[in-house]
Coordinates of C-alpha atoms in Angstrom, one line a residue:
M1 CA 0.0 0.0 0.0
K2 CA 1.0 3.6 -0.5
F3 CA 3.3 5.0 2.3
R4 CA 1.3 7.1 4.8
N5 CA 3.2 9.7 6.8
D6 CA 0.4 9.8 9.4
I7 CA 0.8 6.1 10.2
N8 CA 4.6 6.5 10.4
G9 CA 4.0 9.4 12.8
L10 CA 1.8 7.2 14.9
R11 CA 4.8 4.9 15.3
A12 CA 6.7 7.9 16.9
I13 CA 3.6 8.6 19.1
A14 CA 3.8 4.9 20.2
V15 CA 7.5 4.5 20.9
L16 CA 8.2 7.7 22.8
P17 CA 5.7 7.1 25.7
V18 CA 7.1 3.5 26.1
I19 CA 10.5 5.1 26.6
F20 CA 9.1 7.7 29.1
F21 CA 7.2 4.9 31.0
H22 CA 10.2 2.6 31.3
A23 CA 12.3 5.6 32.5
G24 CA 9.8 6.2 35.2
V25 CA 8.9 9.7 34.0
I26 CA 5.9 11.2 35.9
G27 CA 2.7 11.6 33.8
F28 CA 3.3 8.5 31.7
N29 CA 1.7 5.8 33.9
G30 CA 0.1 4.3 30.7
G31 CA 3.1 4.8 28.5
F32 CA 3.3 1.0 28.1
L33 CA 0.2 1.3 25.9
G34 CA 2.4 2.5 23.1
V35 CA 2.9 -1.2 22.4
D36 CA -0.8 -1.6 21.8
V37 CA -0.7 1.2 19.2
F38 CA 2.2 -0.7 17.5
F39 CA 0.0 -3.9 17.4
V40 CA -2.9 -2.2 15.7
I41 CA -0.6 -0.5 13.1
S42 CA 1.1 -3.9 12.4
G43 CA -2.2 -5.7 12.0
F44 CA -3.4 -3.0 9.6
L45 CA -0.3 -2.7 7.4
I46 CA 0.4 -6.5 7.2
T47 CA -3.2 -7.2 6.2
A48 CA -3.4 -4.3 3.7
N49 CA -0.2 -5.6 2.0
I50 CA -1.5 -9.2 1.9
I51 CA -4.8 -8.0 0.4
K52 CA -2.9 -5.9 -2.2
S53 CA -0.7 -8.8 -3.1
Q54 CA -3.6 -11.2 -3.4
K55 CA -5.5 -8.7 -5.6
S56 CA -2.6 -8.6 -8.1
D57 CA -2.0 -12.4 -7.8
S58 CA 1.5 -11.8 -6.5
F59 CA 1.1 -13.1 -3.0
S60 CA 3.2 -16.0 -1.7
L61 CA 4.2 -17.1 1.7
L62 CA 7.8 -17.2 0.7
S63 CA 7.7 -13.5 -0.4
F64 CA 5.7 -12.5 2.7
Y65 CA 8.2 -14.1 5.2
D66 CA 11.1 -12.8 3.2
K67 CA 9.9 -9.3 3.6
R68 CA 9.2 -9.8 7.3
A69 CA 12.6 -11.4 7.9
R70 CA 14.4 -8.5 6.1
R71 CA 12.4 -6.0 8.1
I72 CA 12.6 -7.5 11.5
L73 CA 15.8 -9.6 11.9
P74 CA 18.8 -7.3 11.0
P75 CA 18.0 -4.7 13.8
L76 CA 17.1 -7.5 16.2
I77 CA 20.4 -9.3 15.5
L78 CA 22.3 -6.0 16.0
T79 CA 20.5 -5.5 19.3
L80 CA 21.2 -9.1 20.4
L81 CA 24.9 -8.7 19.5
I82 CA 25.3 -5.4 21.4
T83 CA 23.3 -6.7 24.4
T84 CA 25.4 -9.9 24.5
V85 CA 28.7 -8.0 24.6
F86 CA 27.5 -5.6 27.3
S87 CA 26.0 -8.5 29.4
F88 CA 29.5 -9.8 30.0
V89 CA 30.5 -6.4 31.3
F90 CA 27.5 -5.6 33.6
M91 CA 26.1 -9.0 34.7
L92 CA 27.0 -11.4 37.4
P93 CA 26.8 -15.2 36.6
Y94 CA 23.3 -15.5 38.1
D95 CA 22.0 -12.8 35.7
L96 CA 24.0 -14.1 32.8
K97 CA 22.3 -17.5 33.2
N98 CA 18.9 -15.8 32.9
F99 CA 20.2 -13.7 30.0
G100 CA 21.1 -16.9 28.2
Q101 CA 17.5 -18.2 28.5
S102 CA 16.3 -14.9 27.0
L103 CA 18.8 -15.1 24.2
V104 CA 17.5 -18.5 23.2
S105 CA 13.8 -17.7 23.5
T106 CA 14.2 -14.4 21.6
S107 CA 16.0 -16.2 18.8
F108 CA 12.9 -18.5 18.5
A109 CA 10.4 -15.6 18.7
A110 CA 9.2 -17.0 22.0
N111 CA 10.4 -14.6 24.7
N112 CA 6.8 -13.9 25.8
I113 CA 6.4 -17.6 26.5
L114 CA 9.6 -17.8 28.5
L115 CA 8.7 -14.7 30.5
Y116 CA 5.4 -16.2 31.4
L117 CA 6.8 -19.6 32.3
T118 CA 9.5 -18.0 34.5
S119 CA 7.3 -15.3 36.0
G120 CA 6.5 -15.4 39.7
Y121 CA 8.3 -15.2 43.0
W122 CA 11.8 -15.9 41.8
S123 CA 11.6 -14.1 38.5
L124 CA 14.3 -11.4 37.9
A125 CA 12.7 -7.9 37.9
S126 CA 11.9 -6.8 34.4
E127 CA 13.8 -3.6 34.8
F128 CA 17.1 -5.6 34.9
K129 CA 16.3 -7.7 31.8
P130 CA 17.8 -6.2 28.7
L131 CA 15.6 -8.4 26.4
Y132 CA 12.4 -8.2 28.3
H133 CA 10.7 -6.0 25.7
T134 CA 11.1 -8.6 22.9
W135 CA 8.0 -10.2 24.3
S136 CA 6.0 -7.8 22.0
L137 CA 8.1 -8.7 19.0
A138 CA 7.4 -12.4 19.8
V139 CA 3.6 -11.7 19.8
E140 CA 3.8 -9.9 16.4
E141 CA 6.0 -12.7 14.9
Q142 CA 3.5 -15.3 16.1
Y143 CA 0.7 -13.3 14.5
Y144 CA 2.7 -13.3 11.2
F145 CA 2.7 -17.0 11.3
I146 CA -1.1 -17.3 11.7
L147 CA -2.6 -14.5 9.6
P148 CA -1.2 -15.4 6.1
I149 CA -2.4 -19.0 6.6
I150 CA -5.9 -17.8 7.3
F151 CA -5.9 -15.6 4.1
I152 CA -4.5 -18.4 2.0
L153 CA -7.0 -21.0 3.2
L154 CA -10.0 -18.7 2.9
L155 CA -8.9 -16.7 -0.2
K156 CA -11.9 -17.7 -2.3
K157 CA -14.3 -17.5 0.7
Q158 CA -14.3 -13.8 1.6
K159 CA -17.4 -13.9 3.8
C160 CA -15.9 -16.8 5.7
L161 CA -12.6 -15.0 6.0
K162 CA -14.2 -11.9 7.6
V163 CA -16.2 -14.1 10.0
T164 CA -13.1 -16.0 10.9
V165 CA -11.1 -12.9 11.7
I166 CA -14.0 -11.4 13.6
L167 CA -14.4 -14.7 15.6
F168 CA -10.6 -14.6 16.5
F169 CA -11.1 -11.0 17.5
I170 CA -14.0 -11.8 19.8
I171 CA -12.4 -14.9 21.4
S172 CA -9.2 -13.0 22.1
F173 CA -11.0 -9.9 23.5
L174 CA -13.1 -12.0 25.8
S175 CA -10.0 -14.0 26.9
S176 CA -8.3 -10.7 27.7
Y177 CA -11.4 -9.5 29.6
L178 CA -11.9 -12.7 31.5
I179 CA -8.4 -14.0 32.3
E180 CA -7.3 -12.6 35.6
N181 CA -3.7 -13.8 35.5
K182 CA -1.9 -10.5 34.8
E183 CA 1.3 -12.0 33.5
F184 CA -0.5 -14.3 31.1
N185 CA -2.8 -11.5 30.0
F186 CA 0.1 -9.1 29.3
L187 CA 2.4 -11.5 27.5
M188 CA 0.5 -14.2 25.6
I189 CA -0.8 -13.9 22.1
I190 CA -4.2 -15.3 22.9
T191 CA -5.0 -12.1 24.9
R192 CA -3.2 -9.8 22.5
F193 CA -4.5 -11.3 19.2
W194 CA -7.6 -9.0 19.2
E195 CA -5.4 -5.8 19.0
L196 CA -3.7 -7.0 15.9
C197 CA -7.0 -8.3 14.5
A198 CA -8.5 -4.9 15.0
G199 CA -5.9 -3.5 12.6
S200 CA -6.6 -6.4 10.2
L201 CA -10.3 -5.8 10.3
L202 CA -9.9 -2.1 9.5
A203 CA -7.7 -3.0 6.5
M204 CA -10.3 -5.4 5.3
Y205 CA -13.0 -2.8 5.7
M206 CA -11.0 -0.1 3.9
K207 CA -10.4 -2.5 1.0
E208 CA -14.1 -2.3 0.2
R209 CA -15.0 1.2 1.4
V210 CA -13.1 4.5 1.1
T211 CA -13.2 6.2 4.4
T212 CA -13.6 10.0 4.3
K213 CA -11.6 12.7 5.9
N214 CA -13.0 13.6 9.4
D215 CA -10.8 15.9 11.5
A216 CA -13.1 15.6 14.5
M217 CA -12.8 11.8 14.6
S218 CA -9.0 12.0 14.0
I219 CA -8.6 14.4 16.9
I220 CA -10.8 12.3 19.1
G221 CA -8.8 9.2 18.2
L222 CA -5.4 10.9 18.9
F223 CA -6.9 12.2 22.2
F224 CA -7.9 8.6 23.2
I225 CA -4.3 7.5 22.6
L226 CA -2.6 10.4 24.4
Y227 CA -5.0 10.4 27.4
S228 CA -4.5 6.7 27.9
Y229 CA -0.8 7.3 28.3
Y230 CA -1.6 9.7 31.1
N231 CA -4.4 7.9 32.8
P232 CA -4.8 4.3 31.7
Y233 CA -7.1 3.2 34.5
I234 CA -9.8 5.9 34.2
L235 CA -12.5 3.3 33.3
S236 CA -11.3 0.1 34.7
N237 CA -8.3 -2.0 35.9
N238 CA -9.3 -4.8 33.5
S239 CA -6.6 -5.3 30.9
A240 CA -9.0 -5.5 27.9
I241 CA -10.7 -2.2 28.9
I242 CA -7.4 -0.5 29.6
N243 CA -6.1 -1.5 26.1
L244 CA -9.4 -0.5 24.4
A245 CA -8.7 3.2 24.4
P246 CA -5.4 3.2 22.5
V247 CA -6.7 0.5 20.1
L248 CA -9.8 2.4 19.3
G249 CA -7.9 5.7 19.0
T250 CA -5.4 4.2 16.6
L251 CA -8.2 2.8 14.4
M252 CA -9.8 6.2 14.3
V253 CA -6.6 8.0 13.3
I254 CA -5.8 5.5 10.6
A255 CA -9.4 5.5 9.2
F256 CA -10.2 9.2 9.3
T257 CA -6.9 11.0 8.8
K258 CA -6.2 12.1 5.2
P259 CA -3.6 14.3 3.6
N260 CA -4.1 18.0 4.4
S261 CA -6.0 17.2 7.6
I262 CA -4.9 18.7 10.9
I263 CA -3.7 15.4 12.4
Y264 CA -1.9 14.4 9.2
K265 CA 0.1 17.6 9.3
I266 CA 1.0 17.1 13.0
L267 CA 2.0 13.5 12.4
S268 CA 4.0 14.5 9.3
T269 CA 6.4 16.9 10.8
K270 CA 10.1 16.2 10.0
L271 CA 11.2 15.1 13.5
I272 CA 8.2 12.8 14.0
I273 CA 8.7 11.3 10.6
I274 CA 12.4 10.5 11.5
I275 CA 11.4 9.0 14.8
G276 CA 8.6 7.0 13.2
L277 CA 11.0 5.6 10.6
S278 CA 13.5 4.6 13.3
S279 CA 10.8 3.5 15.8
Y280 CA 11.5 -0.2 15.6
S281 CA 15.2 0.2 16.2
I282 CA 14.6 2.8 18.9
Y283 CA 12.2 0.4 20.7
L284 CA 14.8 -2.4 20.4
L285 CA 17.6 -0.3 21.9
H286 CA 16.0 1.6 24.7
Q287 CA 15.4 -1.3 27.0
P288 CA 19.0 -2.6 27.0
I289 CA 20.3 0.9 27.6
L290 CA 18.0 1.3 30.6
S291 CA 18.8 -2.2 31.9
F292 CA 22.5 -1.8 31.8
I293 CA 22.4 1.6 33.5
R294 CA 20.4 0.0 36.3
L295 CA 22.7 -3.0 36.6
A296 CA 25.7 -0.8 36.8
T297 CA 24.2 1.4 39.5
E298 CA 24.3 0.6 43.2
G299 CA 20.9 2.0 44.1
Q300 CA 17.8 3.0 42.2
V301 CA 18.5 5.3 39.2
G302 CA 16.5 8.6 39.1
S303 CA 13.9 8.8 36.4
Y304 CA 15.4 11.8 34.7
K305 CA 18.8 10.2 34.6
Q306 CA 17.2 7.1 33.1
L307 CA 15.4 9.3 30.6
M308 CA 18.6 11.0 29.6
W309 CA 20.2 7.7 28.8
A310 CA 17.1 6.2 27.2
L311 CA 16.8 9.1 24.8
L312 CA 20.2 8.0 23.3
S313 CA 18.1 5.2 21.7
I314 CA 16.7 7.8 19.3
P315 CA 19.9 8.8 17.5
L316 CA 21.2 5.2 17.8
G317 CA 17.9 3.9 16.5
Y318 CA 18.2 6.3 13.5
L319 CA 21.7 5.0 12.8
S320 CA 20.4 1.5 13.0
W321 CA 17.5 2.3 10.6
R322 CA 19.9 4.1 8.2
F323 CA 22.7 1.6 8.1
V324 CA 21.1 -1.7 9.1
E325 CA 17.4 -1.7 8.5
S326 CA 17.3 0.0 5.1
P327 CA 20.3 -1.7 3.4
F328 CA 19.2 -5.2 4.5
R329 CA 15.7 -4.7 3.1
N330 CA 17.2 -4.1 -0.3
K331 CA 18.0 -7.4 -2.2
K332 CA 20.2 -5.5 -4.6
V333 CA 22.4 -4.4 -1.7
V334 CA 22.3 -7.7 0.3
S335 CA 21.4 -10.8 -1.7
N336 CA 19.3 -13.7 -0.4
K337 CA 22.3 -16.0 -0.2
V338 CA 24.3 -13.5 1.9
F339 CA 21.3 -12.4 4.0
Y340 CA 20.2 -15.9 5.0
S341 CA 23.7 -17.2 5.5
L342 CA 24.4 -14.4 8.0
I343 CA 21.0 -14.8 9.7
A344 CA 21.5 -18.5 10.2
L345 CA 25.1 -18.0 11.5
C346 CA 24.0 -15.3 13.9
F347 CA 21.0 -17.2 15.3
M348 CA 23.0 -20.5 15.7
S349 CA 25.6 -18.5 17.6
F350 CA 23.1 -16.8 19.8
I351 CA 21.3 -20.1 20.6
S352 CA 24.5 -22.0 21.3
L353 CA 25.8 -19.2 23.6
G354 CA 22.5 -18.9 25.3
L355 CA 22.3 -22.6 26.0
F356 CA 25.9 -22.6 27.3
L357 CA 25.2 -19.6 29.6
N358 CA 22.2 -21.4 31.0
K359 CA 23.8 -24.8 31.5
S360 CA 27.0 -23.3 33.0
Y361 CA 25.0 -21.1 35.3
G362 CA 26.5 -18.0 33.8
M363 CA 29.9 -19.6 33.5
Q364 CA 30.2 -19.3 37.3
Q365 CA 32.9 -22.0 37.4
Y366 CA 35.3 -20.1 35.2
Y367 CA 38.0 -18.1 36.9
V368 CA 37.1 -14.7 35.7
F369 CA 33.5 -15.2 36.9
S370 CA 34.0 -17.6 39.8
K371 CA 34.7 -14.8 42.3
Y372 CA 31.2 -13.4 41.6
S373 CA 29.5 -16.8 41.9
Y374 CA 26.7 -17.5 44.3
G375 CA 27.8 -21.2 44.5
V376 CA 24.9 -23.5 44.3
N377 CA 21.7 -22.8 42.6
P378 CA 20.4 -20.1 45.0
Q379 CA 16.7 -20.5 44.3
A380 CA 16.8 -24.3 44.8
Y381 CA 18.8 -23.8 48.0
A382 CA 16.4 -21.2 49.3
D383 CA 13.4 -23.5 48.7
R384 CA 15.0 -26.5 50.4
P385 CA 12.9 -26.1 53.6
Y386 CA 9.7 -27.0 51.7
S387 CA 10.6 -30.6 52.4
L388 CA 10.0 -30.0 56.1
A389 CA 6.3 -29.1 55.6
K390 CA 4.1 -31.5 57.6
H391 CA 0.7 -31.5 59.2
N392 CA 1.8 -32.6 62.7
F393 CA 4.8 -33.4 64.8
E394 CA 5.7 -37.0 65.1
S395 CA 8.5 -37.3 67.7
D396 CA 8.6 -37.1 71.5
G397 CA 11.7 -34.9 71.4
Q398 CA 12.1 -31.2 71.0
K399 CA 10.0 -29.6 68.3
M400 CA 10.7 -26.4 66.3
L401 CA 8.1 -24.6 64.1
I402 CA 9.3 -22.1 61.5
I403 CA 6.6 -19.9 60.0
G404 CA 6.8 -17.6 57.0
N405 CA 7.6 -17.3 53.3
S406 CA 11.1 -17.3 51.7
F407 CA 12.6 -15.1 54.5
A408 CA 11.6 -17.9 56.9
R409 CA 13.2 -20.5 54.6
D410 CA 16.4 -18.3 54.7
I411 CA 16.4 -18.4 58.5
Y412 CA 16.0 -22.2 58.6
N413 CA 19.0 -22.5 56.2
A414 CA 21.0 -20.1 58.4
L415 CA 20.2 -22.2 61.5
K416 CA 20.8 -25.5 59.7
E417 CA 24.2 -24.5 58.3
N418 CA 25.3 -23.8 61.9
D419 CA 23.8 -27.0 63.4
A420 CA 21.3 -25.0 65.5
T421 CA 18.4 -27.3 64.4
D422 CA 20.2 -30.4 65.6
G423 CA 18.1 -32.3 68.2
Y424 CA 14.8 -30.8 66.9
E425 CA 12.0 -32.1 64.8
V426 CA 11.5 -29.1 62.5
I427 CA 8.3 -28.3 60.7
Y428 CA 8.1 -25.5 58.1
L429 CA 4.8 -23.7 57.8
A430 CA 4.8 -21.4 54.7
N431 CA 1.5 -19.6 55.4
Y432 CA -0.1 -19.4 58.9
N433 CA -3.5 -18.2 57.6
N434 CA -4.1 -20.9 54.9
D435 CA -5.4 -23.4 57.5
I436 CA -5.7 -21.6 60.8
S437 CA -6.8 -24.6 62.9
L438 CA -3.8 -26.6 61.6
S439 CA -1.4 -23.7 62.2
R440 CA -2.7 -23.2 65.8
N441 CA -2.4 -26.9 66.5
L442 CA 1.3 -27.0 65.3
L443 CA 2.0 -23.8 67.3
S444 CA 0.6 -25.3 70.5
H445 CA 2.8 -28.4 70.2
A446 CA 6.0 -26.6 69.3
D447 CA 8.7 -26.2 72.0
V448 CA 10.3 -23.3 70.0
T449 CA 8.5 -21.2 67.4
I450 CA 10.3 -18.8 65.0
L451 CA 8.0 -16.5 63.0
V452 CA 9.8 -14.6 60.3
S453 CA 8.9 -11.2 58.8
S454 CA 9.2 -10.4 55.1
S455 CA 7.9 -6.8 55.4
G456 CA 9.7 -4.3 53.2
M457 CA 10.9 -7.0 50.8
A458 CA 11.5 -5.9 47.2
N459 CA 11.6 -2.2 48.3
K460 CA 7.8 -2.1 49.0
I461 CA 6.6 0.1 51.7
I462 CA 3.5 -1.2 53.4
A463 CA 1.0 1.3 54.8
P464 CA 1.6 1.9 58.6
S465 CA -1.9 0.8 59.5
T466 CA -1.7 -2.4 57.5
L467 CA 1.8 -3.3 58.9
K468 CA 0.8 -2.6 62.5
A469 CA -2.4 -4.5 62.2
S470 CA -0.7 -7.6 60.7
A471 CA 2.1 -7.5 63.3
I472 CA -0.4 -7.2 66.2
E473 CA -2.5 -10.0 64.9
S474 CA 0.6 -12.2 64.6
K475 CA 1.7 -11.3 68.1
N476 CA -1.8 -12.1 69.5
E477 CA -1.7 -15.6 67.9
M478 CA 1.8 -16.2 69.3
D479 CA 0.8 -15.1 72.8
K480 CA -2.4 -17.1 72.8
Y481 CA -1.5 -20.4 71.2
S482 CA 2.3 -20.9 71.7
N483 CA 4.0 -21.9 74.9
G484 CA 5.5 -18.4 75.1
N485 CA 8.9 -19.5 73.7
Y486 CA 8.7 -17.8 70.4
Y487 CA 10.9 -15.4 68.4
Y488 CA 9.9 -12.9 65.7
V489 CA 12.7 -12.5 63.2
G490 CA 12.7 -9.1 61.5
T491 CA 13.2 -8.2 57.9
K492 CA 16.6 -8.1 56.2
N493 CA 18.1 -6.4 53.2
F494 CA 21.5 -6.2 51.4
G495 CA 21.0 -3.3 49.0
F496 CA 19.2 -2.9 45.7
N497 CA 21.3 -4.7 43.1
N498 CA 24.4 -6.8 43.3
N499 CA 25.6 -6.3 39.7
F500 CA 27.1 -2.9 40.3
I501 CA 29.9 -4.6 42.1
K502 CA 31.5 -5.4 38.7
Q503 CA 32.1 -1.7 38.3
I504 CA 34.3 -1.3 41.4
N505 CA 37.6 -2.8 42.4
W506 CA 37.1 -6.4 43.6
D507 CA 40.1 -6.7 45.8
S508 CA 38.9 -3.7 48.0
S509 CA 35.2 -4.6 48.0
K510 CA 35.0 -7.1 50.8
N511 CA 33.9 -4.6 53.4
Y512 CA 31.8 -2.6 51.0
M513 CA 28.7 -1.1 52.5
V514 CA 25.4 -0.4 50.7
E515 CA 22.3 1.5 51.6
I516 CA 19.6 -0.5 53.2
N517 CA 16.2 -0.1 51.5
K518 CA 14.0 2.5 53.3
S519 CA 11.1 0.0 53.2
N520 CA 13.1 -2.5 55.3
I521 CA 14.2 0.2 57.8
Y522 CA 10.6 1.4 58.1
A523 CA 9.2 -2.1 58.6
D524 CA 11.9 -3.0 61.1
K525 CA 11.1 0.1 63.3
I526 CA 7.4 -0.7 63.5
E527 CA 7.7 -4.5 64.1
S528 CA 10.4 -4.2 66.7
N529 CA 8.2 -1.9 68.8
I530 CA 5.3 -4.4 68.7
F531 CA 7.3 -7.6 69.4
A532 CA 9.7 -6.0 71.9
D533 CA 11.8 -8.6 73.7
N534 CA 10.7 -11.4 71.3
Y535 CA 12.1 -9.5 68.3
I536 CA 15.3 -10.6 66.6
N537 CA 16.8 -7.6 64.7
L538 CA 18.6 -8.8 61.6
L539 CA 19.3 -5.3 60.2
E540 CA 21.4 -4.5 63.2
L541 CA 23.7 -7.5 62.7
F542 CA 25.8 -5.7 60.0
R543 CA 24.4 -2.2 60.1
E544 CA 26.3 1.1 60.3
K545 CA 23.9 4.0 60.3
N546 CA 21.7 3.0 57.3
K547 CA 24.2 0.9 55.5
T548 CA 25.0 -2.8 55.6
R549 CA 27.7 -5.1 54.3
I550 CA 27.1 -7.4 51.3
F551 CA 30.0 -9.9 51.6
T552 CA 30.9 -12.5 54.1
D553 CA 34.4 -12.5 55.7
D554 CA 35.4 -14.9 52.9
H555 CA 34.4 -12.3 50.3
R556 CA 31.3 -14.2 49.1
F557 CA 27.9 -12.6 48.5
I558 CA 25.6 -12.8 51.5
S559 CA 22.5 -12.5 49.2
F560 CA 21.9 -13.3 45.6
D561 CA 19.1 -10.8 45.0
T562 CA 19.6 -8.5 48.0
D563 CA 16.7 -10.1 49.8
H564 CA 17.4 -13.8 50.0
I565 CA 20.7 -15.4 51.2
T566 CA 23.2 -17.7 49.5
K567 CA 24.6 -20.8 51.1
D568 CA 27.7 -18.8 52.1
G569 CA 25.4 -16.1 53.4
A570 CA 23.4 -18.6 55.4
L571 CA 26.5 -19.9 57.2
F572 CA 27.7 -16.3 57.8
L573 CA 24.3 -14.9 58.9
G574 CA 23.5 -17.8 61.1
K575 CA 26.8 -17.6 62.9
R576 CA 26.2 -13.9 63.7
I577 CA 22.5 -14.6 64.8
L578 CA 23.5 -17.4 67.1
K579 CA 26.3 -15.4 68.6
T580 CA 24.7 -12.0 69.2
T581 CA 20.9 -12.5 69.5
K582 CA 18.5 -14.4 71.8
L583 CA 18.3 -17.1 69.2
K584 CA 21.4 -18.6 70.8
N585 CA 19.1 -19.9 73.4
I586 CA 17.6 -22.5 71.0
I587 CA 20.9 -24.5 70.8
L588 CA 20.5 -27.8 72.6

């Protein structure tokens, strides 16, 4: 179809808010919806091109995928190459392992699936994943595999074709509306299909009917898009309803904007055109830039500093478009033989490296990386106490009950590594409130009870009233149903991000101190007042003012994610707990 400056301008309107959102700029709470604008544009353009090719009897799957490959893969490969190089500079082995998984899944257009399968408690925060944003590329690529097949199968049955696309739209929209799993809803194609279908349906409609210029509808459409960036939750917190405004707005702009209209002129200004042309490369590059800045920084990075760095993706994206995207789309410049040989070589290399990084746990056994290693698989180690979950005590000897989530499992590991659990039958209870009668029964039969806080974890400040009420409720349960011999272990924290340590001199870093998250300090203050003599203060073990150490005396990381402890950390922390706190009384 004929190139439209307004659609190209919409790409700029889509990519900039995504950058502002990821940089944490105030006023762009819905900047992530720029991706939805991209989806609609992609659905419209791809379908319009398929219709045009079929009309002239020139459509073929081979030609379609060749154009998609030449459009998508060169900038992606450049991004993967740059990201891979910088990952070795900025990442510890633990994060390199996760990066290896992303490298493989992105190469197979399936990073959205990987992100969903690995989402949850132990998932690495998205802001530290340089390839997190390729989930949207995976969704588009999966759509490209489905849509042409539908058009080929139903080429001579146009009514059936329309009904099929409409049916896909309805099923996908309803899935997005009804599915409450936010990770699934955000990442998977079944709940995103309707947005691409919306663009496809518009292209099918405009094939048969010429839409007329309507400035009012164009302006309203652009308003829907821009306002959704500012306030995405005005109507609902439901994902389908949130995404509806930018989708509808994009459809309106595409349908009713014509040359010489107000919106067309706005979207056709020179700077917007340049950003629109470069938008794909800009989008690919902005997330790695932000991720590596965060990985290299000890604490949280201010939003305007993040924005300053993220805006570098605009000139870099333009260079990528000019010298990578454009040349590789031209068969006269890069022949099929050269193009596909390079593509195959690059992706085989990325997949091989990714698998190696994953299997070798980020090459943690190699000399240059071994000093940064967390030793064993830290997540598996942290989850070890699950094997102690039982419904009742079975022995006549001393009984210990440990209550709480992953922070409680850390405390068990710390005690176990220092032989403090010897002589006890230990039961681990992950959630006290799941079965209150069972929990009270275990509590009443335990000789020693250790209840562990996780307040302030992940830098989340809990409202004072909520925190106090929860702590008081827990204390009342302990006072009423235990034998009185209980301890409440407070929250712990070892900074915000370990990866920054690669940017300082290793030999002088053993006693390095980092800022304790304010959320942990805040929670510690409230809970210590409530539990008083029964409180075990973990923050005070290594605290100097509002800083804490991050390494053991053997120069090993205490924590692998600044919240949960490594095996070395368990031995080190447990030794200090049993030497300086009342928990030393539990040793038999």
